[in-house]
Amino acid sequence: MSTYAAGSTRGSEALRVVAEVASTLTAGLPSQDVLTVVAAALHEGFGATACHIWVREPDGRSFRPIAPLGAPLPDRLATRDADTWPREPRWTGVAGEGETLRAPLVNEGERLGFLEVVLPAGTDRGLASDVVPVVANILAPLLATLELSEDLASEVALSARELEAQRAFIGNIIDSLPVGLYVIDRDYVIQAWNRKRETGTQGVSRDKALGRTVFEILHRQPKELLKREFDEIFESGNIQQLELESSASGETRHYRLTKIPMQLDDAAVTHVITIGEDITEAREARAQI
């Protein structure tokens, strides 16, 4: 791209620079790459010593510079420093000794950043005066969109972390219960399996249980009987409780099983929670008190 010089048509050169910027914005590049390429186009188009697009940080307290690929970057600017910049395009420096044009990037009255072009000594500043304000007006809505996207991404990430923390908290509560607990869905697939279910002579690890049918894991119990019990709860929505005894550990122990229907919405029962309590263990614990 040619640099503006005396004798050339300023309008033609201005259109070339603006067209270069416009084509970059429609190229579908990632946001950071778009701004880097725009800075490069302006740097080349003006024959500038430096060109920076200053973008407001998410914290709103500073601005970070974006420059052409490989170009050195100045330090970040604090908001209080940036506030001293003009609120309209303005030149600083001494004519003939190098000048800097800064134009604010404003969208709907909000200052999102600044566009900065540094011209070497002896460069006619006419082209930059014509083009920089136009490019600033083009970039401002883009920056607003990028800020909104970053805000939404941050909110989604925060929500995901909060949700994960809640899941972990609930998981810790379930694992801390002194009873065995597991949950199946309507396909009889195990969706939850607490730590108590992993212990004892009939314990099964959580990794082995999750995602498999309850019939595969509790294979010692008659499948048809177990299926009939669950189907009754899915259909009726009633809590079911029973007591049984087992000698699998070598001694006779008594257990209480409680099956509780669960609904994810106001429709039919979607899951069944099964809680198993070792009555013998509870009695032994009370006897030691």
PDB file of C-alpha atoms in Angstrom:
ATOM      1  CA  MET A   1       0.000   0.000   0.000  1.00  0.00           C
ATOM      2  CA  SER A   2       1.385   3.387  -0.906  1.00  0.00           C
ATOM      3  CA  THR A   3       2.164   6.150   1.582  1.00  0.00           C
ATOM      4  CA  TYR A   4       0.472   9.519   1.152  1.00  0.00           C
ATOM      5  CA  ALA A   5       2.789  12.062  -0.460  1.00  0.00           C
ATOM      6  CA  ALA A   6       2.443  15.499  -2.015  1.00  0.00           C
ATOM      7  CA  GLY A   7       0.885  15.330  -5.449  1.00  0.00           C
ATOM      8  CA  SER A   8      -1.218  12.251  -4.841  1.00  0.00           C
ATOM      9  CA  THR A   9      -4.979  12.438  -4.554  1.00  0.00           C
ATOM     10  CA  ARG A  10      -5.825  12.487  -0.888  1.00  0.00           C
ATOM     11  CA  GLY A  11      -9.350  11.159  -1.430  1.00  0.00           C
ATOM     12  CA  SER A  12      -8.067   8.162  -3.396  1.00  0.00           C
ATOM     13  CA  GLU A  13      -5.444   7.322  -0.790  1.00  0.00           C
ATOM     14  CA  ALA A  14      -7.993   7.704   1.992  1.00  0.00           C
ATOM     15  CA  LEU A  15     -10.369   5.307   0.240  1.00  0.00           C
ATOM     16  CA  ARG A  16      -7.579   2.758  -0.125  1.00  0.00           C
ATOM     17  CA  VAL A  17      -6.790   2.796   3.565  1.00  0.00           C
ATOM     18  CA  VAL A  18     -10.446   2.637   4.605  1.00  0.00           C
ATOM     19  CA  ALA A  19     -11.089  -0.170   2.099  1.00  0.00           C
ATOM     20  CA  GLU A  20      -8.154  -2.114   3.545  1.00  0.00           C
ATOM     21  CA  VAL A  21      -9.572  -1.739   7.040  1.00  0.00           C
ATOM     22  CA  ALA A  22     -13.087  -2.685   5.889  1.00  0.00           C
ATOM     23  CA  SER A  23     -11.851  -5.820   4.120  1.00  0.00           C
ATOM     24  CA  THR A  24     -10.012  -6.843   7.290  1.00  0.00           C
ATOM     25  CA  LEU A  25     -13.140  -6.466   9.395  1.00  0.00           C
ATOM     26  CA  THR A  26     -15.116  -8.720   7.052  1.00  0.00           C
ATOM     27  CA  ALA A  27     -12.402 -11.388   6.750  1.00  0.00           C
ATOM     28  CA  GLY A  28     -13.735 -13.424   9.673  1.00  0.00           C
ATOM     29  CA  LEU A  29     -10.497 -13.329  11.658  1.00  0.00           C
ATOM     30  CA  PRO A  30     -10.407 -13.810  15.455  1.00  0.00           C
ATOM     31  CA  SER A  31     -10.960 -10.531  17.311  1.00  0.00           C
ATOM     32  CA  GLN A  32      -7.346 -10.052  18.430  1.00  0.00           C
ATOM     33  CA  ASP A  33      -6.071 -10.792  14.909  1.00  0.00           C
ATOM     34  CA  VAL A  34      -8.524  -8.297  13.374  1.00  0.00           C
ATOM     35  CA  LEU A  35      -7.177  -5.455  15.488  1.00  0.00           C
ATOM     36  CA  THR A  36      -3.573  -6.459  14.812  1.00  0.00           C
ATOM     37  CA  VAL A  37      -4.156  -6.463  11.051  1.00  0.00           C
ATOM     38  CA  VAL A  38      -6.021  -3.136  11.199  1.00  0.00           C
ATOM     39  CA  ALA A  39      -3.097  -1.588  13.081  1.00  0.00           C
ATOM     40  CA  ALA A  40      -0.740  -2.952  10.411  1.00  0.00           C
ATOM     41  CA  ALA A  41      -2.886  -1.532   7.594  1.00  0.00           C
ATOM     42  CA  LEU A  42      -2.869   1.929   9.164  1.00  0.00           C
ATOM     43  CA  HIS A  43       0.853   1.723   9.916  1.00  0.00           C
ATOM     44  CA  GLU A  44       1.633   0.918   6.307  1.00  0.00           C
ATOM     45  CA  GLY A  45      -0.962   3.224   4.786  1.00  0.00           C
ATOM     46  CA  PHE A  46       0.333   6.282   6.638  1.00  0.00           C
ATOM     47  CA  GLY A  47       4.008   5.342   6.564  1.00  0.00           C
ATOM     48  CA  ALA A  48       3.766   5.719  10.346  1.00  0.00           C
ATOM     49  CA  THR A  49       6.513   5.312  12.899  1.00  0.00           C
ATOM     50  CA  ALA A  50       4.036   3.509  15.152  1.00  0.00           C
ATOM     51  CA  CYS A  51       0.358   2.679  15.233  1.00  0.00           C
ATOM     52  CA  HIS A  52      -1.558   1.424  18.279  1.00  0.00           C
ATOM     53  CA  ILE A  53      -5.149   0.531  18.987  1.00  0.00           C
ATOM     54  CA  TRP A  54      -5.686   1.048  22.712  1.00  0.00           C
ATOM     55  CA  VAL A  55      -8.378  -1.260  24.086  1.00  0.00           C
ATOM     56  CA  ARG A  56     -10.031  -0.930  27.463  1.00  0.00           C
ATOM     57  CA  GLU A  57      -9.302  -3.830  29.813  1.00  0.00           C
ATOM     58  CA  PRO A  58     -12.226  -5.835  31.269  1.00  0.00           C
ATOM     59  CA  ASP A  59     -11.562  -4.325  34.705  1.00  0.00           C
ATOM     60  CA  GLY A  60     -12.167  -0.851  33.254  1.00  0.00           C
ATOM     61  CA  ARG A  61      -9.083   0.541  35.013  1.00  0.00           C
ATOM     62  CA  SER A  62      -6.546   0.448  32.193  1.00  0.00           C
ATOM     63  CA  PHE A  63      -5.994   0.246  28.443  1.00  0.00           C
ATOM     64  CA  ARG A  64      -3.779  -2.238  26.634  1.00  0.00           C
ATOM     65  CA  PRO A  65      -2.118  -1.492  23.294  1.00  0.00           C
ATOM     66  CA  ILE A  66      -2.470  -3.576  20.144  1.00  0.00           C
ATOM     67  CA  ALA A  67       0.176  -3.035  17.463  1.00  0.00           C
ATOM     68  CA  PRO A  68       1.100  -4.608  14.103  1.00  0.00           C
ATOM     69  CA  LEU A  69       2.536  -8.090  14.442  1.00  0.00           C
ATOM     70  CA  GLY A  70       6.145  -7.923  15.640  1.00  0.00           C
ATOM     71  CA  ALA A  71       6.029  -4.220  16.515  1.00  0.00           C
ATOM     72  CA  PRO A  72       7.107  -3.161  20.022  1.00  0.00           C
ATOM     73  CA  LEU A  73       4.337  -2.436  22.505  1.00  0.00           C
ATOM     74  CA  PRO A  74       4.250   0.491  24.929  1.00  0.00           C
ATOM     75  CA  ASP A  75       3.228  -0.017  28.548  1.00  0.00           C
ATOM     76  CA  ARG A  76      -0.409  -0.197  29.527  1.00  0.00           C
ATOM     77  CA  LEU A  77      -2.131   3.045  30.425  1.00  0.00           C
ATOM     78  CA  ALA A  78      -4.083   3.608  33.595  1.00  0.00           C
ATOM     79  CA  THR A  79      -7.563   5.046  33.138  1.00  0.00           C
ATOM     80  CA  ARG A  80      -6.593   8.225  34.955  1.00  0.00           C
ATOM     81  CA  ASP A  81      -3.825   8.815  32.397  1.00  0.00           C
ATOM     82  CA  ALA A  82      -6.051   8.028  29.438  1.00  0.00           C
ATOM     83  CA  ASP A  83      -8.696  10.430  30.684  1.00  0.00           C
ATOM     84  CA  THR A  84      -6.324  13.308  29.955  1.00  0.00           C
ATOM     85  CA  TRP A  85      -6.458  12.496  26.249  1.00  0.00           C
ATOM     86  CA  PRO A  86      -8.735  14.611  24.054  1.00  0.00           C
ATOM     87  CA  ARG A  87     -12.288  13.454  23.522  1.00  0.00           C
ATOM     88  CA  GLU A  88     -11.986  14.247  19.811  1.00  0.00           C
ATOM     89  CA  PRO A  89      -9.189  13.623  17.273  1.00  0.00           C
ATOM     90  CA  ARG A  90      -6.183  15.843  18.101  1.00  0.00           C
ATOM     91  CA  TRP A  91      -2.583  16.186  17.011  1.00  0.00           C
ATOM     92  CA  THR A  92       0.298  16.527  19.440  1.00  0.00           C
ATOM     93  CA  GLY A  93       3.972  17.175  18.764  1.00  0.00           C
ATOM     94  CA  VAL A  94       5.821  19.685  16.607  1.00  0.00           C
ATOM     95  CA  ALA A  95       5.116  19.931  12.884  1.00  0.00           C
ATOM     96  CA  GLY A  96       8.087  18.753  10.866  1.00  0.00           C
ATOM     97  CA  GLU A  97       9.577  16.894  13.846  1.00  0.00           C
ATOM     98  CA  GLY A  98       7.131  14.035  14.130  1.00  0.00           C
ATOM     99  CA  GLU A  99       3.544  14.219  15.283  1.00  0.00           C
ATOM    100  CA  THR A 100       0.991  11.928  16.942  1.00  0.00           C
ATOM    101  CA  LEU A 101      -2.703  11.772  16.137  1.00  0.00           C
ATOM    102  CA  ARG A 102      -4.983  10.285  18.763  1.00  0.00           C
ATOM    103  CA  ALA A 103      -8.680   9.630  18.159  1.00  0.00           C
ATOM    104  CA  PRO A 104     -11.011   8.243  20.834  1.00  0.00           C
ATOM    105  CA  LEU A 105     -12.981   5.073  20.166  1.00  0.00           C
ATOM    106  CA  VAL A 106     -16.463   5.930  21.411  1.00  0.00           C
ATOM    107  CA  ASN A 107     -19.642   3.898  21.085  1.00  0.00           C
ATOM    108  CA  GLU A 108     -22.960   5.252  22.359  1.00  0.00           C
ATOM    109  CA  GLY A 109     -21.124   7.748  24.522  1.00  0.00           C
ATOM    110  CA  GLU A 110     -18.819   5.185  26.114  1.00  0.00           C
ATOM    111  CA  ARG A 111     -15.045   5.481  25.646  1.00  0.00           C
ATOM    112  CA  LEU A 112     -13.779   2.032  24.726  1.00  0.00           C
ATOM    113  CA  GLY A 113     -10.227   2.928  23.720  1.00  0.00           C
ATOM    114  CA  PHE A 114      -8.069   5.103  21.505  1.00  0.00           C
ATOM    115  CA  LEU A 115      -6.537   4.981  18.054  1.00  0.00           C
ATOM    116  CA  GLU A 116      -2.988   6.341  17.930  1.00  0.00           C
ATOM    117  CA  VAL A 117      -0.852   7.026  14.849  1.00  0.00           C
ATOM    118  CA  VAL A 118       2.693   8.405  15.117  1.00  0.00           C
ATOM    119  CA  LEU A 119       4.028  10.025  11.922  1.00  0.00           C
ATOM    120  CA  PRO A 120       7.729  10.584  11.246  1.00  0.00           C
ATOM    121  CA  ALA A 121       9.176  14.055  10.738  1.00  0.00           C
ATOM    122  CA  GLY A 122       8.337  15.637   7.409  1.00  0.00           C
ATOM    123  CA  THR A 123       5.228  13.551   6.716  1.00  0.00           C
ATOM    124  CA  ASP A 124       2.140  15.389   5.514  1.00  0.00           C
ATOM    125  CA  ARG A 125      -0.521  14.703   8.077  1.00  0.00           C
ATOM    126  CA  GLY A 126      -3.481  15.295   5.739  1.00  0.00           C
ATOM    127  CA  LEU A 127      -4.180  11.643   4.975  1.00  0.00           C
ATOM    128  CA  ALA A 128      -4.160  10.625   8.636  1.00  0.00           C
ATOM    129  CA  SER A 129      -6.423  13.575   9.509  1.00  0.00           C
ATOM    130  CA  ASP A 130      -8.941  12.338   6.950  1.00  0.00           C
ATOM    131  CA  VAL A 131      -8.781   8.618   7.655  1.00  0.00           C
ATOM    132  CA  VAL A 132      -8.110   8.101  11.377  1.00  0.00           C
ATOM    133  CA  PRO A 133     -11.455   9.562  12.575  1.00  0.00           C
ATOM    134  CA  VAL A 134     -13.308   7.437  10.011  1.00  0.00           C
ATOM    135  CA  VAL A 135     -11.508   4.264  11.080  1.00  0.00           C
ATOM    136  CA  ALA A 136     -12.133   5.132  14.738  1.00  0.00           C
ATOM    137  CA  ASN A 137     -15.862   5.358  14.024  1.00  0.00           C
ATOM    138  CA  ILE A 138     -15.714   1.969  12.281  1.00  0.00           C
ATOM    139  CA  LEU A 139     -13.753   0.266  15.065  1.00  0.00           C
ATOM    140  CA  ALA A 140     -15.792   1.587  18.008  1.00  0.00           C
ATOM    141  CA  PRO A 141     -18.892  -0.626  17.440  1.00  0.00           C
ATOM    142  CA  LEU A 142     -16.585  -3.613  16.898  1.00  0.00           C
ATOM    143  CA  LEU A 143     -14.865  -3.000  20.226  1.00  0.00           C
ATOM    144  CA  ALA A 144     -18.255  -2.698  21.912  1.00  0.00           C
ATOM    145  CA  THR A 145     -19.251  -6.073  20.468  1.00  0.00           C
ATOM    146  CA  LEU A 146     -15.964  -7.644  21.555  1.00  0.00           C
ATOM    147  CA  GLU A 147     -16.377  -6.276  25.076  1.00  0.00           C
ATOM    148  CA  LEU A 148     -19.895  -7.682  25.241  1.00  0.00           C
ATOM    149  CA  SER A 149     -18.650 -11.084  24.035  1.00  0.00           C
ATOM    150  CA  GLU A 150     -15.887 -11.076  26.644  1.00  0.00           C
ATOM    151  CA  ASP A 151     -18.370 -10.110  29.352  1.00  0.00           C
ATOM    152  CA  LEU A 152     -20.717 -12.903  28.333  1.00  0.00           C
ATOM    153  CA  ALA A 153     -17.837 -15.375  28.205  1.00  0.00           C
ATOM    154  CA  SER A 154     -16.758 -14.296  31.685  1.00  0.00           C
ATOM    155  CA  GLU A 155     -20.301 -14.666  33.000  1.00  0.00           C
ATOM    156  CA  VAL A 156     -20.608 -18.132  31.460  1.00  0.00           C
ATOM    157  CA  ALA A 157     -17.259 -19.166  32.941  1.00  0.00           C
ATOM    158  CA  LEU A 158     -18.270 -17.781  36.340  1.00  0.00           C
ATOM    159  CA  SER A 159     -21.620 -19.572  36.194  1.00  0.00           C
ATOM    160  CA  ALA A 160     -19.858 -22.802  35.221  1.00  0.00           C
ATOM    161  CA  ARG A 161     -17.471 -22.477  38.167  1.00  0.00           C
ATOM    162  CA  GLU A 162     -20.340 -21.724  40.542  1.00  0.00           C
ATOM    163  CA  LEU A 163     -22.314 -24.692  39.198  1.00  0.00           C
ATOM    164  CA  GLU A 164     -19.311 -26.968  39.571  1.00  0.00           C
ATOM    165  CA  ALA A 165     -18.783 -25.729  43.127  1.00  0.00           C
ATOM    166  CA  GLN A 166     -22.440 -26.422  43.932  1.00  0.00           C
ATOM    167  CA  ARG A 167     -22.172 -29.908  42.457  1.00  0.00           C
ATOM    168  CA  ALA A 168     -19.044 -30.600  44.460  1.00  0.00           C
ATOM    169  CA  PHE A 169     -20.736 -29.314  47.624  1.00  0.00           C
ATOM    170  CA  ILE A 170     -23.808 -31.487  47.081  1.00  0.00           C
ATOM    171  CA  GLY A 171     -21.546 -34.423  46.218  1.00  0.00           C
ATOM    172  CA  ASN A 172     -19.655 -33.985  49.481  1.00  0.00           C
ATOM    173  CA  ILE A 173     -22.918 -33.935  51.417  1.00  0.00           C
ATOM    174  CA  ILE A 174     -24.091 -37.142  49.763  1.00  0.00           C
ATOM    175  CA  ASP A 175     -20.721 -38.813  50.333  1.00  0.00           C
ATOM    176  CA  SER A 176     -20.811 -37.811  54.005  1.00  0.00           C
ATOM    177  CA  LEU A 177     -24.108 -39.578  54.647  1.00  0.00           C
ATOM    178  CA  PRO A 178     -23.776 -42.688  56.875  1.00  0.00           C
ATOM    179  CA  VAL A 179     -26.104 -44.586  54.520  1.00  0.00           C
ATOM    180  CA  GLY A 180     -25.625 -46.096  51.093  1.00  0.00           C
ATOM    181  CA  LEU A 181     -27.286 -44.097  48.334  1.00  0.00           C
ATOM    182  CA  TYR A 182     -27.655 -44.472  44.591  1.00  0.00           C
ATOM    183  CA  VAL A 183     -29.911 -42.984  41.902  1.00  0.00           C
ATOM    184  CA  ILE A 184     -31.191 -44.549  38.685  1.00  0.00           C
ATOM    185  CA  ASP A 185     -33.062 -43.033  35.738  1.00  0.00           C
ATOM    186  CA  ARG A 186     -35.999 -44.515  33.822  1.00  0.00           C
ATOM    187  CA  ASP A 187     -33.592 -46.672  31.811  1.00  0.00           C
ATOM    188  CA  TYR A 188     -32.355 -48.163  35.111  1.00  0.00           C
ATOM    189  CA  VAL A 189     -28.951 -46.580  34.515  1.00  0.00           C
ATOM    190  CA  ILE A 190     -27.069 -45.536  37.660  1.00  0.00           C
ATOM    191  CA  GLN A 191     -26.600 -41.751  37.753  1.00  0.00           C
ATOM    192  CA  ALA A 192     -25.262 -41.330  41.311  1.00  0.00           C
ATOM    193  CA  TRP A 193     -23.424 -43.667  43.684  1.00  0.00           C
ATOM    194  CA  ASN A 194     -22.176 -42.396  47.024  1.00  0.00           C
ATOM    195  CA  ARG A 195     -19.046 -43.324  48.962  1.00  0.00           C
ATOM    196  CA  LYS A 196     -20.889 -45.578  51.425  1.00  0.00           C
ATOM    197  CA  ARG A 197     -21.921 -47.783  48.496  1.00  0.00           C
ATOM    198  CA  GLU A 198     -18.230 -48.316  47.746  1.00  0.00           C
ATOM    199  CA  THR A 199     -17.427 -49.801  51.162  1.00  0.00           C
ATOM    200  CA  GLY A 200     -18.146 -53.135  52.802  1.00  0.00           C
ATOM    201  CA  THR A 201     -18.016 -56.660  51.455  1.00  0.00           C
ATOM    202  CA  GLN A 202     -20.557 -55.848  48.743  1.00  0.00           C
ATOM    203  CA  GLY A 203     -19.135 -52.449  47.936  1.00  0.00           C
ATOM    204  CA  VAL A 204     -18.683 -51.412  44.303  1.00  0.00           C
ATOM    205  CA  SER A 205     -16.500 -48.525  43.146  1.00  0.00           C
ATOM    206  CA  ARG A 206     -18.231 -45.439  41.783  1.00  0.00           C
ATOM    207  CA  ASP A 207     -16.313 -45.598  38.498  1.00  0.00           C
ATOM    208  CA  LYS A 208     -17.568 -49.115  37.920  1.00  0.00           C
ATOM    209  CA  ALA A 209     -21.171 -48.329  38.857  1.00  0.00           C
ATOM    210  CA  LEU A 210     -21.887 -45.018  37.120  1.00  0.00           C
ATOM    211  CA  GLY A 211     -23.305 -45.350  33.625  1.00  0.00           C
ATOM    212  CA  ARG A 212     -24.222 -49.017  33.986  1.00  0.00           C
ATOM    213  CA  THR A 213     -27.633 -50.503  34.705  1.00  0.00           C
ATOM    214  CA  VAL A 214     -28.528 -51.316  38.262  1.00  0.00           C
ATOM    215  CA  PHE A 215     -29.057 -54.943  37.204  1.00  0.00           C
ATOM    216  CA  GLU A 216     -25.429 -55.263  36.118  1.00  0.00           C
ATOM    217  CA  ILE A 217     -24.130 -53.963  39.445  1.00  0.00           C
ATOM    218  CA  LEU A 218     -26.647 -55.517  41.853  1.00  0.00           C
ATOM    219  CA  HIS A 219     -26.521 -58.838  40.026  1.00  0.00           C
ATOM    220  CA  ARG A 220     -27.016 -60.837  43.234  1.00  0.00           C
ATOM    221  CA  GLN A 221     -30.620 -59.666  43.384  1.00  0.00           C
ATOM    222  CA  PRO A 222     -33.219 -61.194  41.041  1.00  0.00           C
ATOM    223  CA  LYS A 223     -33.507 -58.874  38.053  1.00  0.00           C
ATOM    224  CA  GLU A 224     -37.259 -59.269  37.588  1.00  0.00           C
ATOM    225  CA  LEU A 225     -37.974 -58.570  41.245  1.00  0.00           C
ATOM    226  CA  LEU A 226     -35.725 -55.484  41.254  1.00  0.00           C
ATOM    227  CA  LYS A 227     -37.213 -54.222  38.012  1.00  0.00           C
ATOM    228  CA  ARG A 228     -40.764 -54.703  39.313  1.00  0.00           C
ATOM    229  CA  GLU A 229     -39.961 -52.678  42.450  1.00  0.00           C
ATOM    230  CA  PHE A 230     -38.557 -49.783  40.438  1.00  0.00           C
ATOM    231  CA  ASP A 231     -41.363 -49.865  37.864  1.00  0.00           C
ATOM    232  CA  GLU A 232     -43.949 -49.618  40.629  1.00  0.00           C
ATOM    233  CA  ILE A 233     -42.317 -46.446  41.938  1.00  0.00           C
ATOM    234  CA  PHE A 234     -41.966 -44.931  38.441  1.00  0.00           C
ATOM    235  CA  GLU A 235     -45.668 -45.557  37.840  1.00  0.00           C
ATOM    236  CA  SER A 236     -47.155 -44.724  41.246  1.00  0.00           C
ATOM    237  CA  GLY A 237     -44.769 -42.041  42.498  1.00  0.00           C
ATOM    238  CA  ASN A 238     -45.002 -43.512  45.993  1.00  0.00           C
ATOM    239  CA  ILE A 239     -42.139 -44.041  48.439  1.00  0.00           C
ATOM    240  CA  GLN A 240     -41.336 -47.687  49.033  1.00  0.00           C
ATOM    241  CA  GLN A 241     -39.657 -49.036  52.146  1.00  0.00           C
ATOM    242  CA  LEU A 242     -38.749 -52.548  53.200  1.00  0.00           C
ATOM    243  CA  GLU A 243     -36.464 -54.382  55.586  1.00  0.00           C
ATOM    244  CA  LEU A 244     -34.397 -57.423  54.754  1.00  0.00           C
ATOM    245  CA  GLU A 245     -31.622 -59.545  56.186  1.00  0.00           C
ATOM    246  CA  SER A 246     -28.414 -60.751  54.570  1.00  0.00           C
ATOM    247  CA  SER A 247     -25.695 -63.224  55.482  1.00  0.00           C
ATOM    248  CA  ALA A 248     -23.332 -62.277  52.643  1.00  0.00           C
ATOM    249  CA  SER A 249     -20.721 -61.014  55.109  1.00  0.00           C
ATOM    250  CA  GLY A 250     -20.769 -64.239  57.099  1.00  0.00           C
ATOM    251  CA  GLU A 251     -23.095 -62.951  59.786  1.00  0.00           C
ATOM    252  CA  THR A 252     -26.741 -62.092  59.644  1.00  0.00           C
ATOM    253  CA  ARG A 253     -27.325 -58.372  59.291  1.00  0.00           C
ATOM    254  CA  HIS A 254     -30.517 -56.393  58.875  1.00  0.00           C
ATOM    255  CA  TYR A 255     -30.985 -53.566  56.388  1.00  0.00           C
ATOM    256  CA  ARG A 256     -33.663 -51.002  55.650  1.00  0.00           C
ATOM    257  CA  LEU A 257     -34.128 -49.979  52.015  1.00  0.00           C
ATOM    258  CA  THR A 258     -36.031 -46.844  51.113  1.00  0.00           C
ATOM    259  CA  LYS A 259     -36.809 -46.048  47.478  1.00  0.00           C
ATOM    260  CA  ILE A 260     -37.831 -42.440  46.838  1.00  0.00           C
ATOM    261  CA  PRO A 261     -39.322 -41.109  43.557  1.00  0.00           C
ATOM    262  CA  MET A 262     -37.708 -37.982  42.104  1.00  0.00           C
ATOM    263  CA  GLN A 263     -38.994 -35.565  39.462  1.00  0.00           C
ATOM    264  CA  LEU A 264     -36.868 -33.106  37.513  1.00  0.00           C
ATOM    265  CA  ASP A 265     -40.001 -31.160  36.630  1.00  0.00           C
ATOM    266  CA  ASP A 266     -43.734 -31.392  37.268  1.00  0.00           C
ATOM    267  CA  ALA A 267     -44.139 -34.328  34.895  1.00  0.00           C
ATOM    268  CA  ALA A 268     -43.676 -38.029  35.594  1.00  0.00           C
ATOM    269  CA  VAL A 269     -41.115 -39.580  37.920  1.00  0.00           C
ATOM    270  CA  THR A 270     -37.720 -39.405  36.221  1.00  0.00           C
ATOM    271  CA  HIS A 271     -35.436 -41.014  38.811  1.00  0.00           C
ATOM    272  CA  VAL A 272     -35.534 -43.237  41.855  1.00  0.00           C
ATOM    273  CA  ILE A 273     -33.281 -42.634  44.860  1.00  0.00           C
ATOM    274  CA  THR A 274     -32.432 -45.747  46.854  1.00  0.00           C
ATOM    275  CA  ILE A 275     -31.130 -45.375  50.399  1.00  0.00           C
ATOM    276  CA  GLY A 276     -29.804 -48.411  52.229  1.00  0.00           C
ATOM    277  CA  GLU A 277     -29.266 -48.333  55.986  1.00  0.00           C
ATOM    278  CA  ASP A 278     -27.474 -51.024  57.959  1.00  0.00           C
ATOM    279  CA  ILE A 279     -29.865 -51.390  60.912  1.00  0.00           C
ATOM    280  CA  THR A 280     -27.537 -53.797  62.664  1.00  0.00           C
ATOM    281  CA  GLU A 281     -24.675 -51.302  62.447  1.00  0.00           C
ATOM    282  CA  ALA A 282     -26.919 -48.541  63.785  1.00  0.00           C
ATOM    283  CA  ARG A 283     -27.998 -50.691  66.723  1.00  0.00           C
ATOM    284  CA  GLU A 284     -24.381 -51.595  67.504  1.00  0.00           C
ATOM    285  CA  ALA A 285     -23.418 -47.921  67.431  1.00  0.00           C
ATOM    286  CA  ARG A 286     -26.234 -46.983  69.821  1.00  0.00           C
ATOM    287  CA  ALA A 287     -25.224 -49.795  72.175  1.00  0.00           C
ATOM    288  CA  GLN A 288     -21.728 -48.311  72.484  1.00  0.00           C
ATOM    289  CA  ILE A 289     -23.020 -44.914  73.556  1.00  0.00           C
TER     290      ILE A 289
END
